[in-house]
mmCIF file of C-alpha atoms in Angstrom:
data_model
loop_
_atom_site.group_PDB
_atom_site.id
_atom_site.type_symbol
_atom_site.label_atom_id
_atom_site.label_comp_id
_atom_site.label_asym_id
_atom_site.label_seq_id
_atom_site.Cartn_x
_atom_site.Cartn_y
_atom_site.Cartn_z
ATOM 1 C CA UNK E 1 -59.293 28.966 23.057
ATOM 2 C CA UNK E 2 -59.598 25.274 22.284
ATOM 3 C CA UNK E 3 -59.653 24.118 18.674
ATOM 4 C CA UNK E 4 -63.020 22.955 17.404
ATOM 5 C CA UNK E 5 -63.123 19.240 16.780
ATOM 6 C CA UNK E 6 -65.609 17.391 14.640
ATOM 7 C CA UNK E 7 -67.544 14.669 16.428
ATOM 8 C CA UNK E 8 -67.191 11.086 15.330
ATOM 9 C CA UNK E 9 -70.051 8.787 14.403
ATOM 10 C CA UNK E 10 -69.478 5.203 15.400
ATOM 11 C CA UNK E 11 -70.620 2.792 12.672
ATOM 12 C CA UNK E 12 -73.244 1.007 14.766
ATOM 13 C CA UNK E 13 -76.718 1.208 13.202
ATOM 14 C CA UNK E 14 -75.664 2.398 9.756
ATOM 15 C CA UNK E 15 -72.717 1.157 7.776
ATOM 16 C CA UNK E 16 -71.017 3.859 5.742
ATOM 17 C CA UNK E 17 -69.169 3.710 2.458
ATOM 18 C CA UNK E 18 -67.236 6.152 0.319
ATOM 19 C CA UNK E 19 -69.418 8.030 -2.175
ATOM 20 C CA UNK E 20 -68.877 6.112 -5.456
ATOM 21 C CA UNK E 21 -69.017 9.282 -7.581
ATOM 22 C CA UNK E 22 -65.845 10.834 -6.164
ATOM 23 C CA UNK E 23 -62.917 11.622 -8.438
ATOM 24 C CA UNK E 24 -59.452 10.992 -7.019
ATOM 25 C CA UNK E 25 -56.768 13.309 -8.319
ATOM 26 C CA UNK E 26 -53.192 13.861 -7.209
ATOM 27 C CA UNK E 27 -53.966 17.215 -5.603
ATOM 28 C CA UNK E 28 -57.540 16.690 -4.377
ATOM 29 C CA UNK E 29 -60.600 14.493 -4.016
ATOM 30 C CA UNK E 30 -63.463 15.986 -6.019
ATOM 31 C CA UNK E 31 -67.204 15.442 -5.669
ATOM 32 C CA UNK E 32 -68.839 16.294 -9.034
ATOM 33 C CA UNK E 33 -72.320 16.143 -7.515
ATOM 34 C CA UNK E 34 -71.627 18.999 -5.101
ATOM 35 C CA UNK E 35 -68.727 20.645 -6.993
ATOM 36 C CA UNK E 36 -66.625 20.525 -3.831
ATOM 37 C CA UNK E 37 -63.086 19.347 -3.222
ATOM 38 C CA UNK E 38 -61.082 17.972 -0.335
ATOM 39 C CA UNK E 39 -57.512 19.272 -0.309
ATOM 40 C CA UNK E 40 -54.637 17.473 1.461
ATOM 41 C CA UNK E 41 -54.071 20.310 3.959
ATOM 42 C CA UNK E 42 -57.699 20.318 5.181
ATOM 43 C CA UNK E 43 -58.948 18.558 8.321
ATOM 44 C CA UNK E 44 -61.806 16.964 6.388
ATOM 45 C CA UNK E 45 -59.314 15.397 3.959
ATOM 46 C CA UNK E 46 -57.506 13.792 6.901
ATOM 47 C CA UNK E 47 -60.840 12.611 8.331
ATOM 48 C CA UNK E 48 -61.639 11.070 4.952
ATOM 49 C CA UNK E 49 -58.355 9.145 4.984
ATOM 50 C CA UNK E 50 -59.068 7.952 8.549
ATOM 51 C CA UNK E 51 -62.437 6.697 7.366
ATOM 52 C CA UNK E 52 -60.821 4.835 4.475
ATOM 53 C CA UNK E 53 -58.242 3.230 6.767
ATOM 54 C CA UNK E 54 -60.243 2.657 9.960
ATOM 55 C CA UNK E 55 -63.932 3.073 9.117
ATOM 56 C CA UNK E 56 -64.403 5.943 11.576
ATOM 57 C CA UNK E 57 -67.012 8.322 10.159
ATOM 58 C CA UNK E 58 -66.798 12.025 11.034
ATOM 59 C CA UNK E 59 -70.071 13.978 10.854
ATOM 60 C CA UNK E 60 -68.583 16.451 8.332
ATOM 61 C CA UNK E 61 -67.963 13.577 5.915
ATOM 62 C CA UNK E 62 -71.579 12.469 6.196
ATOM 63 C CA UNK E 63 -73.095 15.945 6.046
ATOM 64 C CA UNK E 64 -71.114 16.927 2.954
ATOM 65 C CA UNK E 65 -71.739 13.657 1.100
ATOM 66 C CA UNK E 66 -68.175 12.310 1.106
ATOM 67 C CA UNK E 67 -69.422 9.110 2.708
ATOM 68 C CA UNK E 68 -72.932 7.731 2.360
ATOM 69 C CA UNK E 69 -74.995 4.924 3.863
ATOM 70 C CA UNK E 70 -73.843 1.669 2.283
ATOM 71 C CA UNK E 71 -77.393 0.750 1.278
ATOM 72 C CA UNK E 72 -78.183 4.155 -0.313
ATOM 73 C CA UNK E 73 -79.265 4.210 -3.964
ATOM 74 C CA UNK E 74 -77.522 7.394 -5.092
ATOM 75 C CA UNK E 75 -78.638 6.946 -8.688
ATOM 76 C CA UNK E 76 -82.109 8.210 -7.724
ATOM 77 C CA UNK E 77 -80.872 11.156 -5.661
ATOM 78 C CA UNK E 78 -79.798 13.276 -8.626
ATOM 79 C CA UNK E 79 -81.503 14.225 -11.875
ATOM 80 C CA UNK E 80 -80.306 13.583 -15.410
ATOM 81 C CA UNK E 81 -79.897 17.008 -17.025
ATOM 82 C CA UNK E 82 -77.836 16.657 -20.219
ATOM 83 C CA UNK E 83 -77.461 13.700 -22.581
ATOM 84 C CA UNK E 84 -74.790 13.429 -25.254
ATOM 85 C CA UNK E 85 -75.180 10.550 -27.683
ATOM 86 C CA UNK E 86 -72.367 9.795 -30.078
ATOM 87 C CA UNK E 87 -74.057 7.825 -32.838
ATOM 88 C CA UNK E 88 -71.005 7.688 -35.134
ATOM 89 C CA UNK E 89 -67.263 8.088 -34.604
ATOM 90 C CA UNK E 90 -66.486 9.062 -38.188
ATOM 91 C CA UNK E 91 -65.224 12.603 -38.735
ATOM 92 C CA UNK E 92 -63.885 14.050 -41.952
ATOM 93 C CA UNK E 93 -62.543 17.254 -40.370
ATOM 94 C CA UNK E 94 -59.148 17.918 -38.780
ATOM 95 C CA UNK E 95 -60.045 20.756 -36.395
ATOM 96 C CA UNK E 96 -56.934 21.740 -34.436
ATOM 97 C CA UNK E 97 -58.881 21.980 -31.137
ATOM 98 C CA UNK E 98 -60.459 18.525 -31.339
ATOM 99 C CA UNK E 99 -58.881 15.365 -29.884
ATOM 100 C CA UNK E 100 -60.124 13.387 -32.909
ATOM 101 C CA UNK E 101 -57.663 15.290 -35.128
ATOM 102 C CA UNK E 102 -54.674 13.863 -33.255
ATOM 103 C CA UNK E 103 -56.113 10.582 -31.999
ATOM 104 C CA UNK E 104 -58.631 9.321 -34.553
ATOM 105 C CA UNK E 105 -60.680 6.273 -33.681
ATOM 106 C CA UNK E 106 -61.947 3.445 -35.825
ATOM 107 C CA UNK E 107 -65.159 4.265 -37.668
ATOM 108 C CA UNK E 108 -68.124 2.918 -35.705
ATOM 109 C CA UNK E 109 -71.853 3.480 -36.008
ATOM 110 C CA UNK E 110 -74.447 2.938 -33.293
ATOM 111 C CA UNK E 111 -77.106 0.457 -34.354
ATOM 112 C CA UNK E 112 -80.659 1.683 -34.763
ATOM 113 C CA UNK E 113 -81.788 -0.849 -32.163
ATOM 114 C CA UNK E 114 -79.352 0.497 -29.551
ATOM 115 C CA UNK E 115 -80.279 4.107 -30.333
ATOM 116 C CA UNK E 116 -84.002 3.337 -29.974
ATOM 117 C CA UNK E 117 -83.397 1.475 -26.714
ATOM 118 C CA UNK E 118 -81.452 4.405 -25.239
ATOM 119 C CA UNK E 119 -84.120 6.909 -26.305
ATOM 120 C CA UNK E 120 -86.750 4.642 -24.764
ATOM 121 C CA UNK E 121 -84.837 4.520 -21.477
ATOM 122 C CA UNK E 122 -84.463 8.318 -21.486
ATOM 123 C CA UNK E 123 -88.253 8.752 -21.485
ATOM 124 C CA UNK E 124 -88.186 8.074 -17.732
ATOM 125 C CA UNK E 125 -86.058 11.224 -17.271
ATOM 126 C CA UNK E 126 -88.037 13.442 -19.641
ATOM 127 C CA UNK E 127 -89.059 15.840 -16.870
ATOM 128 C CA UNK E 128 -85.490 16.691 -15.846
ATOM 129 C CA UNK E 129 -83.523 16.617 -19.120
ATOM 130 C CA UNK E 130 -82.500 20.065 -20.363
ATOM 131 C CA UNK E 131 -80.897 18.913 -23.592
ATOM 132 C CA UNK E 132 -79.992 15.955 -25.785
ATOM 133 C CA UNK E 133 -77.010 16.296 -28.104
ATOM 134 C CA UNK E 134 -76.445 13.843 -30.942
ATOM 135 C CA UNK E 135 -72.745 14.370 -31.466
ATOM 136 C CA UNK E 136 -69.591 14.375 -29.454
ATOM 137 C CA UNK E 137 -66.178 14.762 -31.066
ATOM 138 C CA UNK E 138 -67.456 14.629 -34.610
ATOM 139 C CA UNK E 139 -69.720 16.470 -37.006
#
């Protein structure tokens, strides 16, 4: 039985580019938008490398979102769900589980103008936001 091969899409009408949201790690390439990974021993990983080196786009790369049309505006394809605003960096605690306890940062405070501008910009996403948190690594 012959091995199944993935067809190749020649970059004629559409120019393709690597999805800009991918995370490159030593052991994998991760797509946080689909929660999928390419592992070095997979055929799709090798096809991805061929695309990076030669520009040859396999259909599996397109279908799974590893490469996208160069002119695509991906920022409008996904919805903003959670917002975390760190308005101050000051923390007076030394919680053992928090990175601030071992790597404190300089005390900074977000200006009221910046905070109001961000909140104003978030109004556009009001229908998709599940939560807004006003702290990060501090109390």
